[in-house]
mmCIF file of C-alpha atoms in Angstrom:
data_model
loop_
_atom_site.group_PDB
_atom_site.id
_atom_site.type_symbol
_atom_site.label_atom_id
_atom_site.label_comp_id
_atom_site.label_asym_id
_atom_site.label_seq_id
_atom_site.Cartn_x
_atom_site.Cartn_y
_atom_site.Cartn_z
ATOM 1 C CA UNK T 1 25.535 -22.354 -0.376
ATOM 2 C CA UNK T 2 22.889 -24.962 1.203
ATOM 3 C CA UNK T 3 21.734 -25.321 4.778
ATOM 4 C CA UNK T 4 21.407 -28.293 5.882
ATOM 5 C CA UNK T 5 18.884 -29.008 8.563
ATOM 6 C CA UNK T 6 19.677 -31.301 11.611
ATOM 7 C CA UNK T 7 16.031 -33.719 12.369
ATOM 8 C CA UNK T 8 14.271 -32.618 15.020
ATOM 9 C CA UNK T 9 15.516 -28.898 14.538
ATOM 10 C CA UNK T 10 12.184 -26.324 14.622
ATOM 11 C CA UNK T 11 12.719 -23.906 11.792
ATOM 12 C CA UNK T 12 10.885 -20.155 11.365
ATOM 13 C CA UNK T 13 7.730 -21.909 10.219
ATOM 14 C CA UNK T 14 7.109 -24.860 12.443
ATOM 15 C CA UNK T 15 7.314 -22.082 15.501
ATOM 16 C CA UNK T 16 3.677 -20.372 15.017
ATOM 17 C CA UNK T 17 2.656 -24.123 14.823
ATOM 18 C CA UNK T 18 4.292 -25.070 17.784
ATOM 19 C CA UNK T 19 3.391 -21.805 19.958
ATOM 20 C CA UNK T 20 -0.288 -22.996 19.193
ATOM 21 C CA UNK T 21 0.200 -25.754 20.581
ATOM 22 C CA UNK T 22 1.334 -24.613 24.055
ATOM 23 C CA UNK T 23 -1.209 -22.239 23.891
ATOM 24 C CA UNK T 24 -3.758 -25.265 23.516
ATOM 25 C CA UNK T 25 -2.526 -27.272 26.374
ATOM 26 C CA UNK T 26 -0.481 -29.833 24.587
ATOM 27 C CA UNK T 27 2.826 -29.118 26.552
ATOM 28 C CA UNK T 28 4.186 -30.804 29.728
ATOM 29 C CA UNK T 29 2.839 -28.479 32.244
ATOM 30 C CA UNK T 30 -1.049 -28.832 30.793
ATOM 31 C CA UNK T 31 -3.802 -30.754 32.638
ATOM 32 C CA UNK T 32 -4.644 -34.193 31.180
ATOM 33 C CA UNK T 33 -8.486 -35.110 30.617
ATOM 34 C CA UNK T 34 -8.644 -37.017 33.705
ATOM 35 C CA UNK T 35 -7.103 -33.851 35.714
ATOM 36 C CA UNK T 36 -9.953 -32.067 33.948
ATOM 37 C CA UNK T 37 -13.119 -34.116 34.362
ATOM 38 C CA UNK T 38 -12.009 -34.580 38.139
ATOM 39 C CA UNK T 39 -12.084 -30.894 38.550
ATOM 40 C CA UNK T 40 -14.959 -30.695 36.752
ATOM 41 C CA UNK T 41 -17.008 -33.126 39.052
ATOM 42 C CA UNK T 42 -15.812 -31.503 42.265
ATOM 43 C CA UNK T 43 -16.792 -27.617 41.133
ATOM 44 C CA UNK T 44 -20.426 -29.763 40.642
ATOM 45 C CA UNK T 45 -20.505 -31.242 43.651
ATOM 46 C CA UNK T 46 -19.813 -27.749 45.574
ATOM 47 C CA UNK T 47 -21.991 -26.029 43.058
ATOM 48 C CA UNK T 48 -25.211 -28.270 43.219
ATOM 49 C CA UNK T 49 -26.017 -28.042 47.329
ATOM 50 C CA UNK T 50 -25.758 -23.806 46.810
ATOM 51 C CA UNK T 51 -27.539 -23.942 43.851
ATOM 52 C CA UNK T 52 -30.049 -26.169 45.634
ATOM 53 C CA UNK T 53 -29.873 -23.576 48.824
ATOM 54 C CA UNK T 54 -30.390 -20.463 45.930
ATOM 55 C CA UNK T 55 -33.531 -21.862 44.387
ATOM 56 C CA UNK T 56 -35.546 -23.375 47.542
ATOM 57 C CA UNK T 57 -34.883 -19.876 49.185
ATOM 58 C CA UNK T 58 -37.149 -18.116 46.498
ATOM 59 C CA UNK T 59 -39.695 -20.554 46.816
ATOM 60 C CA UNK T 60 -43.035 -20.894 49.642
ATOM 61 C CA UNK T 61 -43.147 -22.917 52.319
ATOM 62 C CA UNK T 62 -45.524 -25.410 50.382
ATOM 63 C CA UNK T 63 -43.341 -26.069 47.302
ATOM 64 C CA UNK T 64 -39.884 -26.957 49.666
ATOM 65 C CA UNK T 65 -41.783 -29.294 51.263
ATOM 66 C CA UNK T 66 -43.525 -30.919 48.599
ATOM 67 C CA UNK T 67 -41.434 -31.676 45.560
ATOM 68 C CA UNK T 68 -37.682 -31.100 45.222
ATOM 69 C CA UNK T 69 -35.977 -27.856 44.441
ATOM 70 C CA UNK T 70 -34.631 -29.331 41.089
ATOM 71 C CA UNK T 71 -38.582 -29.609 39.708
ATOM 72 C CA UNK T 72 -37.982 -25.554 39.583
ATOM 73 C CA UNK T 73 -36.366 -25.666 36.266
ATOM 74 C CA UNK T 74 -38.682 -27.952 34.398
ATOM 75 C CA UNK T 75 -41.684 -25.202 34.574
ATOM 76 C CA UNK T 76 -40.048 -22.455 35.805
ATOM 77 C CA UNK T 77 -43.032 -19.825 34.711
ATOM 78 C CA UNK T 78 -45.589 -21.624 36.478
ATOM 79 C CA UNK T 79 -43.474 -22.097 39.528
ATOM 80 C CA UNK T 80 -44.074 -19.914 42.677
ATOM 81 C CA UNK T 81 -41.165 -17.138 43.567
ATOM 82 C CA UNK T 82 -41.505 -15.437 46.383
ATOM 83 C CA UNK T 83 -38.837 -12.627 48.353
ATOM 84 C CA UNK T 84 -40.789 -13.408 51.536
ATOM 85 C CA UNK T 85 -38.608 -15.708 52.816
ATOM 86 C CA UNK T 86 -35.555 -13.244 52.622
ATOM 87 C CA UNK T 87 -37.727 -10.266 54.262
ATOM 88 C CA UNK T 88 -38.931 -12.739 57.447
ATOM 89 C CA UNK T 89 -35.216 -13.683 57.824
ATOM 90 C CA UNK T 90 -33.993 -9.831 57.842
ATOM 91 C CA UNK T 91 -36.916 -8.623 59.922
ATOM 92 C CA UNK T 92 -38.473 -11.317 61.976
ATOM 93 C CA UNK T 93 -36.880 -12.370 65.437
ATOM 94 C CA UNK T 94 -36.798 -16.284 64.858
ATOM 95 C CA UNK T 95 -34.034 -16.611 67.078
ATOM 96 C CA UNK T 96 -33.711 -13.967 69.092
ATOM 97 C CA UNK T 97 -32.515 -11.170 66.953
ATOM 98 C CA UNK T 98 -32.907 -10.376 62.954
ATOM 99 C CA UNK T 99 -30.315 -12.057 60.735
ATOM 100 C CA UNK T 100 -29.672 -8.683 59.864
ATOM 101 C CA UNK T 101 -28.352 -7.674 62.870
ATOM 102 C CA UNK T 102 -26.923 -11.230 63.520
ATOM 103 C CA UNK T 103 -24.958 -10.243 59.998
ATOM 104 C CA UNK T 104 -23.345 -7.011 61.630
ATOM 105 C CA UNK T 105 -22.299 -9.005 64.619
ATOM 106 C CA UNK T 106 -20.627 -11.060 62.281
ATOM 107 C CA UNK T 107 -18.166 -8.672 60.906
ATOM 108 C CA UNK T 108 -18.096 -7.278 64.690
ATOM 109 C CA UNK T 109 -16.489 -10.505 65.902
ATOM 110 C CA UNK T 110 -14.919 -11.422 62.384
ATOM 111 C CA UNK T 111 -13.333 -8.568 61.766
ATOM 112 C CA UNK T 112 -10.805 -7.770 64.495
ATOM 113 C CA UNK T 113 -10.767 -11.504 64.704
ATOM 114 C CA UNK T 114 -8.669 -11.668 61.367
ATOM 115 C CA UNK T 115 -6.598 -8.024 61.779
ATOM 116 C CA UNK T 116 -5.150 -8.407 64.969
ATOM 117 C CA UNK T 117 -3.616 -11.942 64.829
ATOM 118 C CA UNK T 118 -2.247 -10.702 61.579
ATOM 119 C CA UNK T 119 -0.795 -7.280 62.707
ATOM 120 C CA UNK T 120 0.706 -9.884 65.934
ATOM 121 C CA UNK T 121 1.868 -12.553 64.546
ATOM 122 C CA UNK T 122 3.535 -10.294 61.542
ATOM 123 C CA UNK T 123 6.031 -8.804 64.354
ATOM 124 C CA UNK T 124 6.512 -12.522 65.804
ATOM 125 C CA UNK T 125 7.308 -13.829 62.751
ATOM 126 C CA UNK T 126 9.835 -11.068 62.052
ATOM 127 C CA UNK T 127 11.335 -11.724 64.829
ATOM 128 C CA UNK T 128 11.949 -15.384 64.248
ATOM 129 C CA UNK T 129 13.012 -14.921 60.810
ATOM 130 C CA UNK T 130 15.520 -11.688 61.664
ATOM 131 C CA UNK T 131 16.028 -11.626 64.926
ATOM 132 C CA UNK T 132 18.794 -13.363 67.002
ATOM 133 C CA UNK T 133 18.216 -13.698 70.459
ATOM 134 C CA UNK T 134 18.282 -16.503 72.807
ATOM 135 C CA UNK T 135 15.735 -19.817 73.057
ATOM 136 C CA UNK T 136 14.252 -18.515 69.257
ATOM 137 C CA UNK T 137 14.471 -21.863 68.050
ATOM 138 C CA UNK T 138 12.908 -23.751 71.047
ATOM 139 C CA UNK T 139 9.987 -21.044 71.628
ATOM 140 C CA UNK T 140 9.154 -21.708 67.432
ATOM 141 C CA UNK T 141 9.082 -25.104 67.992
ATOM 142 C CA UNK T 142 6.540 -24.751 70.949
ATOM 143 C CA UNK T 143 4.568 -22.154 69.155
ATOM 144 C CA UNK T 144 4.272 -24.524 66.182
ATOM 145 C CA UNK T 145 3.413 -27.675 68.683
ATOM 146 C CA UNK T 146 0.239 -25.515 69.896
ATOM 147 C CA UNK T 147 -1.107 -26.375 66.416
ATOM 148 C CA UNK T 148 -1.669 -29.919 67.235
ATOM 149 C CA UNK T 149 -3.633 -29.308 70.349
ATOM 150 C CA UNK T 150 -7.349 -29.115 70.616
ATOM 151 C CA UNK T 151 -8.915 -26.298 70.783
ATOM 152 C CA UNK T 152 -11.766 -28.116 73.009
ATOM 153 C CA UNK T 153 -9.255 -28.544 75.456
ATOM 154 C CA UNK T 154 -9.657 -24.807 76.188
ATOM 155 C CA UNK T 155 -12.977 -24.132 76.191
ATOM 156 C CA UNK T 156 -13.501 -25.047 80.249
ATOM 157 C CA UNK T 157 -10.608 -22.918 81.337
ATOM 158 C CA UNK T 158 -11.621 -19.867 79.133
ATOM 159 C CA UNK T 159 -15.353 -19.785 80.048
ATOM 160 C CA UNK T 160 -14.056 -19.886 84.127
ATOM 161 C CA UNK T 161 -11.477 -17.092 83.531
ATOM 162 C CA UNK T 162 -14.082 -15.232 81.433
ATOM 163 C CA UNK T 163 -16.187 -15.383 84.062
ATOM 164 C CA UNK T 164 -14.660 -14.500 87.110
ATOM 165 C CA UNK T 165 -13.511 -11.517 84.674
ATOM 166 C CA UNK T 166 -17.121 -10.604 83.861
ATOM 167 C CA UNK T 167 -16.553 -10.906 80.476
ATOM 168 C CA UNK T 168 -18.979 -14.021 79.255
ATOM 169 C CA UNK T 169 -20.459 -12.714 76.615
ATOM 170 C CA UNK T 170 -18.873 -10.069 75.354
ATOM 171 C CA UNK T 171 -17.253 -9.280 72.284
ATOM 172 C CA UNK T 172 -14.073 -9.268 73.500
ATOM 173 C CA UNK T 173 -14.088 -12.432 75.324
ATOM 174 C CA UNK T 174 -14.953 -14.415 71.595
ATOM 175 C CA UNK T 175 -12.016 -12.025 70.523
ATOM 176 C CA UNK T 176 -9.208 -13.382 72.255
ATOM 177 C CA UNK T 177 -10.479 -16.886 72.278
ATOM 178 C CA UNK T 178 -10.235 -16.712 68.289
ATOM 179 C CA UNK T 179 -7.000 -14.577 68.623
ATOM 180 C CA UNK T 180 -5.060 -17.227 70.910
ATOM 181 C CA UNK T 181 -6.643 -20.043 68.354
ATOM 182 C CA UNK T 182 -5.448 -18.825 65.251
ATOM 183 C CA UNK T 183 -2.064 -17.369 66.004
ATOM 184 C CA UNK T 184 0.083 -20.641 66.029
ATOM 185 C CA UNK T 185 -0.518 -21.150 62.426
ATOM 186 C CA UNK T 186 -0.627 -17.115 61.605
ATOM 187 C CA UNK T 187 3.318 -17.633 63.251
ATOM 188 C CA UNK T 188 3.755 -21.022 61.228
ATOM 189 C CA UNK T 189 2.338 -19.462 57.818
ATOM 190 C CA UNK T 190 4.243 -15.823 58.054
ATOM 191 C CA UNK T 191 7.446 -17.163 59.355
ATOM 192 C CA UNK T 192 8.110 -19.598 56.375
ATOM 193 C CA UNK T 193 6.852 -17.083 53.856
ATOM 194 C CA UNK T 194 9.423 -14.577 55.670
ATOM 195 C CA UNK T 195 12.519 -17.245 55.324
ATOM 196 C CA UNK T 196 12.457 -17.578 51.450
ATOM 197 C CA UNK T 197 12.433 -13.573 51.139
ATOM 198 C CA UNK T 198 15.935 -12.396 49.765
ATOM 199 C CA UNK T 199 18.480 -11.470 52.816
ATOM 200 C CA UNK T 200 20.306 -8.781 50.424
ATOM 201 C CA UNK T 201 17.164 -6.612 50.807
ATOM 202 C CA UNK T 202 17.234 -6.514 54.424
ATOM 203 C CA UNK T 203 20.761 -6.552 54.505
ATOM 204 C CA UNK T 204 21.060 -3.445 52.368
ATOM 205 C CA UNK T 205 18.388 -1.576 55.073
ATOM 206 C CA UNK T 206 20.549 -2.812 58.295
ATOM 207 C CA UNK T 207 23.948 -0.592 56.240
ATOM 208 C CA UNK T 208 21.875 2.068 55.211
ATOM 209 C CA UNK T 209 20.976 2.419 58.979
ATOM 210 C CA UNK T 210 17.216 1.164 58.778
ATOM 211 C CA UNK T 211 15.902 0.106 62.273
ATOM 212 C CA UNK T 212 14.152 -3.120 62.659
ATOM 213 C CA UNK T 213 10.286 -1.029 63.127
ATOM 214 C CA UNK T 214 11.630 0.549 59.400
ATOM 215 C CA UNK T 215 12.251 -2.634 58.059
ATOM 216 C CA UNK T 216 9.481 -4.256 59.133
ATOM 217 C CA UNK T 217 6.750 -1.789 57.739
ATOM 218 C CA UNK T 218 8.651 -0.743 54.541
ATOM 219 C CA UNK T 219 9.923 -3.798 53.158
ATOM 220 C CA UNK T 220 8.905 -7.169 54.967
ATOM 221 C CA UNK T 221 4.823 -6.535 55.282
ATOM 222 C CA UNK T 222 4.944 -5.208 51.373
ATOM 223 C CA UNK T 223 6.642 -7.921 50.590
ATOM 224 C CA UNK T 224 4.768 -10.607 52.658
ATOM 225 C CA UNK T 225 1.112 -9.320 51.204
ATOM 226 C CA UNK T 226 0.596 -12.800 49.583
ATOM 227 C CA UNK T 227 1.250 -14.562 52.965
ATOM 228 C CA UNK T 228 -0.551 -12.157 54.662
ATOM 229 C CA UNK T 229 -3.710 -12.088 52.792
ATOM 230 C CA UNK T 230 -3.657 -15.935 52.790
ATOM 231 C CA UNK T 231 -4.203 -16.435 56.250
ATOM 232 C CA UNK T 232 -6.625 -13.368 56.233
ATOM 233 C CA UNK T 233 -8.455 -15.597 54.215
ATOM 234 C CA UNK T 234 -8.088 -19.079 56.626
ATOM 235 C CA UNK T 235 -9.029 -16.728 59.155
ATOM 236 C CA UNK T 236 -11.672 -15.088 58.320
ATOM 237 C CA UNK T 237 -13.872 -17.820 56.748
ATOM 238 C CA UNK T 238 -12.710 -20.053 60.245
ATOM 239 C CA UNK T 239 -14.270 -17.157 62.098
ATOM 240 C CA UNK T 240 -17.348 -16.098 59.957
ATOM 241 C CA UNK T 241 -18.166 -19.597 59.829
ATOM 242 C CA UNK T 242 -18.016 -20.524 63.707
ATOM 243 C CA UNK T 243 -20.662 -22.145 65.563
ATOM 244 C CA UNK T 244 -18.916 -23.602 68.251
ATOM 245 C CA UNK T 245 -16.839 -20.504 70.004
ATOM 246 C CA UNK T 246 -19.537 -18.049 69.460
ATOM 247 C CA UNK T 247 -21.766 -20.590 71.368
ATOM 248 C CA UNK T 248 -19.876 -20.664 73.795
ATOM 249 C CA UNK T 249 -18.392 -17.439 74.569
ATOM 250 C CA UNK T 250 -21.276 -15.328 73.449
ATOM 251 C CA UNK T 251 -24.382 -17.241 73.057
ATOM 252 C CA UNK T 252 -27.631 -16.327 72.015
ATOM 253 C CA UNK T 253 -28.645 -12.666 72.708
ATOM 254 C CA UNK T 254 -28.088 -9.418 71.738
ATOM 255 C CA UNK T 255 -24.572 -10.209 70.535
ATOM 256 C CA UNK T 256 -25.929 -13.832 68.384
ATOM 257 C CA UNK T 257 -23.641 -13.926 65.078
ATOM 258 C CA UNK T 258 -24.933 -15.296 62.181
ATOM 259 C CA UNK T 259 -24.297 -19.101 62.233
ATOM 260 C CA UNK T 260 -25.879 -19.106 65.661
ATOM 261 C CA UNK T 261 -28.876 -17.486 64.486
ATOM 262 C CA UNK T 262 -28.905 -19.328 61.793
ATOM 263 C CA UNK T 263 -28.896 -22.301 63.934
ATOM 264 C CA UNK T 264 -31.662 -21.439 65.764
ATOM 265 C CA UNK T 265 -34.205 -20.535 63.296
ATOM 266 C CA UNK T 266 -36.025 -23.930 63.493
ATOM 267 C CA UNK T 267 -37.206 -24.529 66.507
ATOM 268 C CA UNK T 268 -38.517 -27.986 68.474
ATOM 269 C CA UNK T 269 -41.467 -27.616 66.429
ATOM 270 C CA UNK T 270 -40.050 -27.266 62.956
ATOM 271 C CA UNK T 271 -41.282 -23.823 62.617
ATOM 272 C CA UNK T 272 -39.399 -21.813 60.622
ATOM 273 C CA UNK T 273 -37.378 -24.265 58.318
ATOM 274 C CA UNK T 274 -38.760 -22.661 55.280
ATOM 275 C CA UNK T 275 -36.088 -19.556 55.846
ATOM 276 C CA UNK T 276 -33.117 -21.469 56.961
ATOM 277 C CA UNK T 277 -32.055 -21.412 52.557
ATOM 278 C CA UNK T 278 -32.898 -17.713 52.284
ATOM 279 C CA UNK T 279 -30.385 -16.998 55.910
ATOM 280 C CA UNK T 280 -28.006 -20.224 54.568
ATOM 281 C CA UNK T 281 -27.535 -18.105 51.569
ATOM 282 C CA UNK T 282 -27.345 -14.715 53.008
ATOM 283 C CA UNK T 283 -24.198 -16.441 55.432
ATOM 284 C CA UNK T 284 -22.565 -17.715 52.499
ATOM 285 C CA UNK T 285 -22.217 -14.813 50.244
ATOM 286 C CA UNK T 286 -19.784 -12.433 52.436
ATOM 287 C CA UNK T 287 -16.709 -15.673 52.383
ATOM 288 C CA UNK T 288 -17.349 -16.636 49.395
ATOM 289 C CA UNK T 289 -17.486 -12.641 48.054
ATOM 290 C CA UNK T 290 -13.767 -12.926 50.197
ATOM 291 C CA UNK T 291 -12.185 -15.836 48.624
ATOM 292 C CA UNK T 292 -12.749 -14.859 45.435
ATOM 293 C CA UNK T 293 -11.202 -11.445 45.850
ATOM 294 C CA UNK T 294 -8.073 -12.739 47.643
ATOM 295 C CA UNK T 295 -7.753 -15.797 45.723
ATOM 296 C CA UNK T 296 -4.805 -14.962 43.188
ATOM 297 C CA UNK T 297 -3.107 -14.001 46.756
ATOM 298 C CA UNK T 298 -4.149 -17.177 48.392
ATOM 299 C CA UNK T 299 -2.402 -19.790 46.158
ATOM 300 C CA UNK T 300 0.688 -17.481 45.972
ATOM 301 C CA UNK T 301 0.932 -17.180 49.765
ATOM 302 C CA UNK T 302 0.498 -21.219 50.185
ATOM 303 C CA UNK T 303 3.190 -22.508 47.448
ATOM 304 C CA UNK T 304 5.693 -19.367 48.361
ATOM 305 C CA UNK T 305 8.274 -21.349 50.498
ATOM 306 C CA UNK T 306 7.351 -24.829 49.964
ATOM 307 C CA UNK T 307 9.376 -25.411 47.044
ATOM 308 C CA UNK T 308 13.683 -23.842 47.767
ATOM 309 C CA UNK T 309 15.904 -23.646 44.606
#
């Protein structure tokens, strides 16, 4: 008895040959050449200014201003390194207070910043998602128009009300200003995640008698981690890297953050703008140390939702 084979059909020893070459990019889902030299040039053009930033924040005062940070690697033993830089920025009061200390004020505004628009808007979104009451629909849509209106337009309002409050300057104050900011889109980004999760879940809590505080803890903020950590991440970097707000609402002093005293670290005179690579650097390292931690939950939480099937 013969078998006859039909063209086209893979047999047992074409498959090894044909799993190598979806493993080696040759299917329909793999990234072209162009896709690949495009991404290529991009990760260069981030990469190049930090690397830049890196390098001239190792070197004296003398070689950043004389020759380009690049002419590091062409005689790299004969090149001056120096940690100075790093220890003036940590130690010295350029502008006002240490970076180190400007660092911890950081995370003090950052921090609760991020956590309790999350732990808010979590219960909001819940509650638009599996919740009926009345006007749901029309306070979304108002929620979701706040995202197209300036934060500026705030600012003069805020800084009277913080005032008459006594509160200028204070951690809180820079608190709620970056909690009313970011929770439209914390609403927006945890309510559409919430829609595609599968009703039959919370469906089989409601029977077996689970109130909405059970359901919300035990199944929907497990289950919305991807979401969650996403706009952790938006918010976090938006808040660590703020100039603007913490200008504002807390200025320079005792309570300076980090981009503010990086800011001010060269003065009228131009003194000081040998350290402003080694506290650049130092300001970078805690979002990008972020990102990369969170990032496999990042793209997740961003595509969940924005495809239905």
């Amino acid at each position: 008895m013969t078998t006859t084979i039909q063209p086209g059909t893979a047999t047992p020893a074409d498959r090894p040959q044909k799993l190598r070459q979806s493993k080696h990019g040759t299917g329909a889902g793999s990234a072209t050449w162009p896709v690949r030299v495009g991404v290529l040039i991009l990760c260069v053009a981030w990469l190049v200014p930090a690397l830049g930033m890196l390098v001239n924040s190792f070197r004296p005062r003398d070689d950043q201003f004389s020759s380009g940070w690049w002419t590091a690697f062409f005689n790299p033993f004969n090149s001056s390194w120096t940690i100075d830089n790093y220890t003036q920025v940590l130690t010295t009061s350029n502008a006002g207070i240490p970076m180190s200390q400007a660092f911890i004020n950081s995370f003090i505004v950052s921090l609760p910043a991020t956590v309790i628009p999350i732990l808010i808007a979590a219960f909001a979104a819940y509650a638009f998602t599996f919740m009926q009451w009345r006007g749901r629909d029309l306070m979304f849509v108002v929620i979701v128009g706040l995202l197209v209106v300036p934060n500026q337009v705030a600012f003069v309002p805020l800084v009277k009300l913080y005032g008459a409050l006594g509160m200028n300057g204070t951690f809180p104050a820079i608190w709620l200003a970056h909690i009313g900011f970011g929770m439209p889109l914390a609403i927006y980004i945890l309510r559409t995640y919430m829609s595609g999760l599968p009703t039959a879940i919370i469906e089989s809590a409601k029977i077996d008698g689970a109130s909405h505080f059970t359901t919300f803890w035990r199944l929907i903020m497990p289950m919305s981690t991807p979401a969650l950590a996403s706009f952790a991440i938006f918010q976090f970097l938006w808040v660590w890297n703020d100039l603007l707000v913490a200008l504002i609402f807390l200025g320079r002093g005792d309570n300076t953050v980090a981009t503010v005293a990086l800011q001010g670290l060269q003065g009228q005179t131009g003194a000081g703008r040998e350290l402003i690579p080694a506290a650049g650097f130092i300001t970078i390292i805690v979002p990008i140390l972020v990102f990369l931690s969170l990032q496999r939950y990042f793209i997740r939480g961003m595509t969940s939702g924005a495809v239905k099937g």
